[in-house]
Amino acid sequence: MFVGSSTTPILSRMDTPDALPLMMPTHIGQQTPALSQDAEVDPPHDLIRTLVNTFLPHCASLSFFLQVPRFMQALQLPHGDPRRAQLSPALLNAVYLWGAHLSTSNTIRSYEAAFLSRATGALSTALRDSHYTVLNLIQAEVLVANYFFTLSRFLEGRYHCSAAVALALSCRLGKIRSSADQRHGHLLQGRDFTLPPPRDAIEEGERIRGLWSVYSLDKSWAVALGSPPHFNGVAQTGSVDTPWPLEMEQYEAGGMSLGFRGTLTVLNFVTGGASVPYGGRDSKLSLRAKAATLFERATYLASQWSAANTDRNEFYGRFVALDGLIDRFTASLPPIERTGHPDAALTSLVTHTLARAATIQLRSNFKDYDRMNDRKDQAAAQAAASLLDNLNIPPTNVDPILAILWTAISRVLIASAGPSAARSPQRDAVRAVLDKVLGAMNRFRDASPLMAAQYAEVHRQGQGQFAS
């Protein structure tokens, strides 16, 4: 079964802003200008414009949590301006790296390795330079982690994900608006990361959205790689008091009321505590974080099962409670906006798919126990595949976690076809659903070496199952 536990990795088993008027069209010639290896030396201005223009349409699905207009305004200020000076070279080069990776121009893509070297080099020294804001560094770590995961370089991806978590915890992003906040930061490599009060609602929104972006990344890839999440158990998950994030537009409009406070945000969610989203609706990032929570919790609970040593009645009670929570969450998700911005559709697709994958994960370790062998994993795999109907997302970019999720879904479908035998209507129906998932993986394999590798493996296994 292609599913993971807290100790067995899945892999071993196999809102975007409108174009800003300040971004002007640019033209890059056929000759590739030389690029300094020094991360603090700016690339040519035309190249910067091209890279940033390429990055912006995909920034939401790449977990860019900073407010884009404010980032762009700082980027275009002269170098002597203090606001421009606060932009970390690590962040800038991480943005340029993604711009190069997403480009359809071979000339632009030839810069990819250089920007990767500049970004990782700048991150390795950034903690010693106190005038760069910590939120810049967290954002850079998230972008670089996602890049490495996309390239199937898991050790490096996990390293940068862990660095983002360490920074977020050191400056207490999990205690924003906490009802029990003591306002004490922590030292990391000799630097005090205590944050001053935010200047305004937008800056507070960046911090809150930064926390939940890091949290979602950590939870999702912990399952994929079979390692415990850093936001783990009561010690970390139970201590997150930061409210679920709003859309950035809500922070731009003033954000949360002055007296609003949060407490045990994740713990209240996983224990089924009743809550009404601030403003009446969950943001896309809030839903993503909740889906990642359920995905990881389901994997953890399944890993605790032992047919010989488990109190079956007690375990079944926990199973039913979590299964019900996953079902209620999945049913509450708004439909994917198939005619809206492709980046928003991709973000929603990941959330919906994570929710179905949570149902699959919950049933991963006890197929022999009839009370929990209800075949809901098969129904969830079918439902996940149906999300791909009429979904027109350009194949330029894909969230790398989808390579993991679609592989798990495909394995459930392959197993549900039963032993290889002659064709039957049931097997033909399963094959048609599997082909839908494989078609999506094939569509995005040029955008992600990880997707390409997972596609090849699932395609091979599918061919073996349906060879007759």
Coordinates of C-alpha atoms in Angstrom, one line a residue:
M1 CA 0.0 0.0 0.0
F2 CA 1.4 3.4 -1.0
V3 CA 0.9 5.2 2.2
G4 CA 3.1 6.5 5.0
S5 CA 3.4 6.5 8.7
S6 CA 5.4 8.5 11.2
T7 CA 8.3 6.2 10.6
T8 CA 7.8 4.9 7.1
P9 CA 7.9 7.5 4.4
I10 CA 5.5 7.6 1.6
L11 CA 8.4 8.1 -0.8
S12 CA 10.0 4.8 0.1
R13 CA 6.9 3.0 -1.0
M14 CA 6.7 5.1 -3.3
D15 CA -4.5 34.6 -4.2
T16 CA -2.4 35.9 -6.7
P17 CA -2.3 39.7 -7.3
D18 CA -3.0 41.3 -10.6
A19 CA 0.0 42.4 -12.6
L20 CA 1.4 45.5 -10.9
P21 CA 1.7 48.6 -13.1
L22 CA 5.2 49.1 -11.7
M23 CA 6.3 45.9 -13.4
M24 CA 7.3 46.9 -16.9
P25 CA 7.8 44.7 -19.9
T26 CA 11.4 43.8 -20.6
H27 CA 13.4 42.2 -23.3
I28 CA 16.3 39.9 -22.7
G29 CA 18.7 39.4 -25.5
Q30 CA 20.1 36.2 -26.8
Q31 CA 23.5 36.8 -25.1
T32 CA 23.5 35.7 -21.4
P33 CA 25.0 38.5 -19.3
A34 CA 27.5 37.4 -16.7
L35 CA 26.1 36.9 -13.2
S36 CA 28.2 37.6 -10.1
Q37 CA 28.4 34.8 -7.6
D38 CA 28.0 37.4 -4.9
A39 CA 24.4 37.3 -3.7
E40 CA 24.5 41.0 -2.8
V41 CA 25.4 42.1 -6.3
D42 CA 22.2 42.7 -8.2
P43 CA 21.6 41.0 -11.6
P44 CA 21.0 43.3 -14.6
H45 CA 17.7 45.3 -14.1
D46 CA 16.1 43.8 -17.2
L47 CA 16.8 40.3 -15.9
I48 CA 15.3 41.2 -12.5
R49 CA 12.1 42.4 -14.1
T50 CA 11.8 39.3 -16.2
L51 CA 12.4 37.0 -13.3
V52 CA 10.0 38.7 -10.9
N53 CA 7.3 39.0 -13.6
T54 CA 7.6 35.3 -14.2
F55 CA 7.5 34.5 -10.4
L56 CA 4.5 36.7 -9.5
P57 CA 1.7 34.7 -11.2
H58 CA 2.7 31.6 -9.2
C59 CA 3.6 33.2 -5.9
A60 CA 0.6 32.1 -3.9
S61 CA 1.1 28.4 -4.7
L62 CA 4.8 28.7 -3.9
S63 CA 3.8 29.9 -0.3
F64 CA 4.9 33.5 -0.8
F65 CA 3.2 35.0 2.3
L66 CA 4.6 38.5 2.2
Q67 CA 2.3 41.2 0.9
V68 CA 3.2 41.5 -2.8
P69 CA 2.7 45.3 -3.4
R70 CA 4.8 46.2 -0.3
F71 CA 7.6 43.7 -1.4
M72 CA 7.6 45.2 -4.9
Q73 CA 7.7 48.7 -3.7
A74 CA 10.7 47.9 -1.5
L75 CA 12.4 46.1 -4.4
Q76 CA 12.2 49.1 -6.6
L77 CA 13.6 51.6 -4.1
P78 CA 17.1 52.9 -4.5
H79 CA 19.8 50.9 -2.6
G80 CA 20.3 53.7 -0.1
D81 CA 16.8 53.5 1.2
P82 CA 16.5 51.7 4.5
R83 CA 13.4 49.8 3.3
R84 CA 15.3 48.4 0.3
A85 CA 18.3 47.5 2.5
Q86 CA 16.0 45.3 4.7
L87 CA 15.3 43.0 1.7
S88 CA 17.6 40.0 2.3
P89 CA 19.7 38.9 -0.6
A90 CA 18.6 35.4 0.4
L91 CA 14.9 36.3 -0.3
L92 CA 15.7 38.2 -3.5
N93 CA 17.8 35.4 -4.9
A94 CA 15.1 32.8 -3.9
V95 CA 12.6 34.8 -5.9
Y96 CA 15.0 35.1 -8.8
L97 CA 15.6 31.3 -8.6
W98 CA 12.0 30.5 -9.0
G99 CA 11.7 33.1 -11.8
A100 CA 14.4 31.3 -13.6
H101 CA 13.0 27.8 -12.9
L102 CA 9.5 28.8 -14.2
S103 CA 10.7 30.6 -17.3
T104 CA 10.0 29.1 -20.7
S105 CA 13.2 30.7 -22.0
N106 CA 16.3 28.6 -22.1
T107 CA 18.4 31.7 -21.8
I108 CA 16.7 32.6 -18.5
R109 CA 16.7 29.1 -17.2
S110 CA 20.5 28.9 -17.7
Y111 CA 20.7 31.2 -14.6
E112 CA 18.9 28.7 -12.4
A113 CA 22.1 27.0 -10.9
A114 CA 23.7 30.4 -10.2
F115 CA 20.7 31.7 -8.4
L116 CA 20.4 28.5 -6.3
S117 CA 24.0 28.9 -5.3
R118 CA 23.5 32.6 -4.4
A119 CA 20.3 31.9 -2.4
T120 CA 21.7 29.0 -0.4
G121 CA 24.9 30.9 0.2
A122 CA 23.1 34.0 1.4
L123 CA 20.9 31.9 3.7
S124 CA 24.0 30.3 5.3
T125 CA 25.3 33.7 6.5
A126 CA 22.0 35.6 6.9
L127 CA 21.5 34.9 10.7
R128 CA 24.7 36.9 11.4
D129 CA 23.3 40.0 9.7
S130 CA 20.8 41.5 12.0
H131 CA 19.5 44.3 9.7
Y132 CA 17.6 41.8 7.5
T133 CA 14.1 41.1 8.9
V134 CA 13.6 37.5 10.1
L135 CA 10.4 37.3 8.1
N136 CA 12.5 37.8 5.0
L137 CA 14.7 34.8 6.0
I138 CA 11.7 32.6 6.8
Q139 CA 10.2 33.4 3.4
A140 CA 13.5 32.6 1.7
E141 CA 13.8 29.3 3.5
V142 CA 10.2 28.3 2.4
L143 CA 10.9 29.2 -1.2
V144 CA 14.2 27.2 -1.3
A145 CA 12.6 24.2 0.5
N146 CA 9.8 24.1 -2.0
Y147 CA 12.4 24.3 -4.8
F148 CA 14.4 21.4 -3.5
F149 CA 11.3 19.3 -3.0
T150 CA 10.3 20.0 -6.6
L151 CA 13.7 18.8 -7.7
S152 CA 13.3 15.6 -5.6
R153 CA 16.2 16.7 -3.4
F154 CA 14.6 15.7 -0.2
L155 CA 17.5 16.0 2.3
E156 CA 18.1 19.6 1.3
G157 CA 14.4 20.4 1.2
R158 CA 13.9 19.0 4.7
Y159 CA 16.9 21.0 5.9
H160 CA 15.5 24.3 4.7
C161 CA 12.0 23.4 5.9
S162 CA 13.5 22.7 9.4
A163 CA 15.4 26.1 9.2
A164 CA 12.1 27.9 8.5
V165 CA 10.4 26.2 11.4
A166 CA 13.3 27.0 13.7
L167 CA 13.1 30.7 12.8
A168 CA 9.4 30.8 13.1
L169 CA 9.5 29.2 16.6
S170 CA 12.4 31.4 17.7
C171 CA 10.5 34.6 17.0
R172 CA 7.3 33.1 18.5
L173 CA 5.1 33.3 15.4
G174 CA 3.0 30.6 17.1
K175 CA 2.1 33.1 19.8
I176 CA 0.7 36.0 17.8
R177 CA -2.4 37.4 19.6
S178 CA -2.0 34.6 22.2
S179 CA -4.2 34.9 25.3
A180 CA -1.2 33.7 27.2
D181 CA 1.7 35.5 25.4
Q182 CA 4.7 36.2 27.5
R183 CA 6.5 38.0 24.6
H184 CA 9.9 36.3 25.1
G185 CA 11.8 35.5 22.0
H186 CA 14.8 33.1 21.7
L187 CA 18.4 33.3 20.7
L188 CA 19.4 31.5 17.5
Q189 CA 23.1 31.5 16.6
G190 CA 23.5 34.4 19.0
R191 CA 20.8 36.6 17.6
D192 CA 17.7 37.6 19.5
F193 CA 14.6 37.1 17.4
T194 CA 12.1 38.9 19.6
L195 CA 9.9 40.8 17.2
P196 CA 8.7 44.3 17.9
P197 CA 4.9 44.9 17.7
P198 CA 3.8 44.9 14.0
R199 CA 3.6 48.3 12.4
D200 CA 0.2 47.7 11.0
A201 CA -2.4 45.0 10.1
I202 CA -0.5 44.1 7.0
E203 CA 2.7 43.3 8.8
E204 CA 0.8 41.3 11.4
G205 CA -0.9 39.5 8.5
E206 CA 2.5 38.6 7.0
R207 CA 3.6 37.2 10.3
I208 CA 0.4 35.1 10.8
R209 CA 0.5 33.9 7.2
G210 CA 4.2 33.1 7.5
L211 CA 3.5 30.9 10.5
W212 CA 0.8 28.9 8.8
S213 CA 2.8 28.6 5.6
V214 CA 5.7 27.1 7.5
Y215 CA 3.4 24.9 9.5
S216 CA 1.7 23.5 6.4
L217 CA 5.0 22.8 4.7
D218 CA 6.3 21.0 7.8
K219 CA 3.2 18.8 8.3
S220 CA 2.9 17.8 4.7
W221 CA 6.5 16.8 4.1
A222 CA 6.9 15.1 7.4
V223 CA 4.4 12.5 6.2
A224 CA 6.0 12.3 2.8
L225 CA 9.5 11.7 4.2
G226 CA 8.5 9.6 7.2
S227 CA 9.9 12.0 9.8
P228 CA 8.2 13.5 12.8
P229 CA 6.9 17.1 12.1
H230 CA 8.6 19.8 14.1
F231 CA 5.1 21.1 15.0
N232 CA 4.6 17.8 16.7
G233 CA 2.1 16.7 19.4
V234 CA 1.0 18.7 22.4
A235 CA 4.5 20.2 22.9
Q236 CA 4.3 22.2 19.6
T237 CA 0.8 21.8 18.0
G238 CA -0.9 22.3 21.4
S239 CA 1.1 25.5 22.0
V240 CA 0.1 27.2 18.8
D241 CA -2.2 30.1 19.8
T242 CA -1.9 32.2 16.6
P243 CA -5.3 32.5 14.9
W244 CA -5.9 30.8 11.6
P245 CA -4.8 33.2 8.8
L246 CA -7.0 35.6 6.9
E247 CA -6.7 36.4 3.2
M248 CA -4.1 39.2 2.7
E249 CA -6.9 41.4 1.4
Q250 CA -8.6 41.2 4.9
Y251 CA -5.4 42.4 6.6
E252 CA -5.2 45.2 4.0
A253 CA -8.7 46.2 5.1
G254 CA -7.7 46.4 8.7
G255 CA -7.3 42.8 9.9
M256 CA -8.6 41.5 13.2
S257 CA -10.1 43.6 15.9
L258 CA -7.7 44.9 18.5
G259 CA -8.9 42.7 21.3
F260 CA -9.1 39.4 19.4
R261 CA -7.1 36.7 21.0
G262 CA -6.4 33.0 20.2
T263 CA -5.6 30.0 22.2
L264 CA -4.7 26.3 21.4
T265 CA -5.7 26.9 17.8
V266 CA -4.6 23.5 16.3
L267 CA -5.5 21.5 19.4
N268 CA -9.1 22.9 19.4
F269 CA -9.4 22.0 15.7
V270 CA -8.2 18.4 16.0
T271 CA -10.4 17.8 19.1
G272 CA -13.4 18.9 17.2
G273 CA -14.0 22.1 19.1
A274 CA -16.6 24.4 17.6
S275 CA -15.2 27.5 16.0
V276 CA -16.4 30.1 13.6
P277 CA -13.7 31.5 11.2
Y278 CA -12.9 35.2 11.8
G279 CA -14.8 37.2 9.3
G280 CA -17.2 34.2 8.6
R281 CA -15.0 32.2 6.2
D282 CA -11.7 30.4 6.1
S283 CA -9.0 31.7 3.9
K284 CA -7.3 29.4 1.4
L285 CA -4.2 29.2 3.5
S286 CA -6.3 28.4 6.6
L287 CA -7.9 25.5 4.8
R288 CA -4.6 24.3 3.5
A289 CA -3.2 24.3 7.1
K290 CA -6.2 22.4 8.4
A291 CA -5.9 19.8 5.6
A292 CA -2.2 19.3 6.3
T293 CA -3.0 18.9 10.0
L294 CA -5.6 16.1 9.2
F295 CA -3.2 14.5 6.8
E296 CA -0.5 14.3 9.4
R297 CA -2.8 13.3 12.3
A298 CA -4.3 10.5 10.3
T299 CA -0.9 9.2 9.4
Y300 CA 0.2 9.3 13.0
L301 CA -2.9 7.6 14.3
A302 CA -2.6 4.8 11.8
S303 CA 1.0 4.3 12.8
Q304 CA -0.1 3.6 16.4
W305 CA -2.0 0.5 15.3
S306 CA -0.8 -2.9 16.3
A307 CA -3.1 -5.8 16.0
A308 CA -1.4 -7.6 18.8
N309 CA -0.9 -4.8 21.3
T310 CA -3.6 -2.2 20.7
D311 CA -6.7 -1.8 22.8
R312 CA -9.1 -2.1 19.9
N313 CA -12.1 -0.5 21.4
E314 CA -10.1 2.5 22.6
F315 CA -8.3 2.8 19.2
Y316 CA -11.6 2.5 17.3
G317 CA -13.0 5.4 19.3
R318 CA -10.1 7.6 18.3
F319 CA -10.4 6.3 14.7
V320 CA -14.1 7.2 14.5
A321 CA -13.5 10.7 16.0
L322 CA -10.8 11.6 13.5
D323 CA -12.6 10.0 10.6
G324 CA -15.6 12.1 11.4
L325 CA -13.6 15.3 11.6
I326 CA -12.0 14.6 8.2
D327 CA -15.4 13.9 6.7
R328 CA -16.9 17.1 8.1
F329 CA -13.9 19.1 7.0
T330 CA -13.9 17.7 3.5
A331 CA -17.7 18.3 3.1
S332 CA -17.2 21.9 4.2
L333 CA -14.6 22.8 1.6
P334 CA -15.7 25.3 -1.1
P335 CA -15.5 23.9 -4.6
I336 CA -12.4 24.6 -6.7
E337 CA -12.8 27.7 -8.8
R338 CA -12.1 26.2 -12.1
T339 CA -12.6 29.5 -14.0
G340 CA -10.6 31.7 -11.7
H341 CA -6.9 32.4 -11.5
P342 CA -4.9 29.1 -12.1
D343 CA -2.7 29.7 -9.0
A344 CA -5.8 29.9 -6.8
A345 CA -7.2 26.8 -8.4
L346 CA -3.9 24.9 -7.8
T347 CA -3.9 26.0 -4.1
S348 CA -7.5 24.7 -3.7
L349 CA -6.7 21.5 -5.5
V350 CA -3.9 20.7 -3.0
T351 CA -6.2 21.3 -0.1
H352 CA -9.0 19.1 -1.5
T353 CA -6.5 16.4 -2.3
L354 CA -4.8 16.5 1.1
A355 CA -8.3 16.0 2.7
R356 CA -8.9 12.9 0.6
A357 CA -5.4 11.7 1.3
A358 CA -6.1 12.0 5.0
T359 CA -9.0 9.5 4.6
I360 CA -6.6 7.1 2.8
Q361 CA -3.8 7.5 5.4
L362 CA -6.2 6.8 8.3
R363 CA -6.8 3.3 6.8
S364 CA -3.3 2.5 5.9
N365 CA -2.3 0.0 8.5
F366 CA -5.3 -2.2 9.4
K367 CA -6.8 -3.7 6.3
D368 CA -7.2 -7.0 8.3
Y369 CA -9.5 -5.4 10.9
D370 CA -13.0 -5.5 9.6
R371 CA -14.4 -2.7 11.7
M372 CA -12.1 -0.2 10.0
N373 CA -11.9 -1.9 6.5
D374 CA -14.8 0.1 5.1
R375 CA -13.2 0.8 1.7
K376 CA -13.5 4.6 2.3
D377 CA -10.0 4.8 1.1
Q378 CA -11.1 3.6 -2.3
A379 CA -14.0 6.1 -2.4
A380 CA -11.5 8.9 -1.3
A381 CA -9.1 8.0 -4.2
Q382 CA -12.0 8.1 -6.6
A383 CA -13.1 11.5 -5.3
A384 CA -9.6 12.8 -5.5
A385 CA -9.4 11.8 -9.1
S386 CA -12.7 13.4 -9.9
L387 CA -11.2 16.8 -8.7
L388 CA -9.2 16.7 -12.0
D389 CA -12.3 16.9 -14.2
N390 CA -12.3 20.1 -16.3
L391 CA -9.4 21.5 -14.3
N392 CA -7.3 23.6 -16.7
I393 CA -4.1 24.6 -14.8
P394 CA -1.1 25.5 -17.0
P395 CA 1.7 22.9 -16.7
T396 CA 4.3 25.5 -15.9
N397 CA 4.2 25.0 -12.1
V398 CA 2.8 22.4 -9.7
D399 CA 3.0 22.0 -5.9
P400 CA 5.5 19.1 -5.4
I401 CA 3.3 17.6 -2.6
L402 CA 0.8 16.7 -5.3
A403 CA 3.4 14.2 -6.7
I404 CA 3.2 12.5 -3.3
L405 CA -0.5 12.6 -3.0
W406 CA -1.3 11.5 -6.5
T407 CA 1.1 8.6 -6.1
A408 CA -0.7 7.5 -2.9
I409 CA -4.0 7.8 -4.6
S410 CA -2.8 5.8 -7.6
R411 CA -1.6 3.0 -5.4
V412 CA -5.0 2.7 -3.7
L413 CA -6.6 2.5 -7.2
I414 CA -4.2 -0.1 -8.4
A415 CA -4.8 -2.2 -5.3
S416 CA -8.6 -1.9 -5.6
A417 CA -8.5 -3.6 -9.0
G418 CA -7.7 -6.9 -7.3
P419 CA -5.4 -9.6 -8.6
S420 CA -4.5 -9.4 -12.3
A421 CA -7.2 -11.2 -14.3
A422 CA -9.2 -10.9 -17.4
R423 CA -10.8 -7.6 -18.1
S424 CA -14.1 -6.8 -16.3
P425 CA -16.3 -3.7 -16.1
Q426 CA -15.0 -3.1 -12.6
R427 CA -11.3 -3.2 -13.6
D428 CA -12.0 -1.1 -16.7
A429 CA -13.6 1.5 -14.4
V430 CA -10.7 1.6 -12.1
R431 CA -8.3 1.8 -15.0
A432 CA -10.2 4.8 -16.4
V433 CA -9.9 6.6 -13.0
L434 CA -6.2 5.7 -12.7
D435 CA -5.6 7.0 -16.2
K436 CA -7.1 10.3 -15.1
V437 CA -4.5 10.7 -12.3
L438 CA -1.7 9.5 -14.5
G439 CA -2.7 12.1 -17.1
A440 CA -2.4 14.8 -14.5
M441 CA 1.0 13.6 -13.4
N442 CA 2.1 13.4 -17.0
R443 CA 0.9 16.9 -17.6
F444 CA 3.1 18.3 -14.9
R445 CA 6.2 16.1 -15.1
D446 CA 8.2 18.6 -17.1
A447 CA 7.6 21.2 -14.3
S448 CA 8.9 18.9 -11.6
P449 CA 11.6 16.2 -11.6
L450 CA 9.8 14.7 -8.5
M451 CA 6.5 14.5 -10.5
A452 CA 8.4 12.9 -13.4
A453 CA 9.9 10.2 -11.1
Q454 CA 6.6 9.4 -9.4
Y455 CA 4.8 9.3 -12.7
A456 CA 7.3 6.8 -14.1
E457 CA 6.9 4.6 -11.0
V458 CA 3.1 4.7 -10.9
H459 CA 2.9 4.2 -14.7
R460 CA 5.1 1.1 -14.4
Q461 CA 3.0 -0.4 -11.6
G462 CA -0.2 0.4 -13.4
Q463 CA 1.1 -1.3 -16.5
G464 CA 1.9 -4.4 -14.4
Q465 CA -1.6 -4.5 -12.9
F466 CA -3.6 -3.9 -16.1
A467 CA -1.3 -5.7 -18.6
S468 CA -4.0 -8.3 -19.4

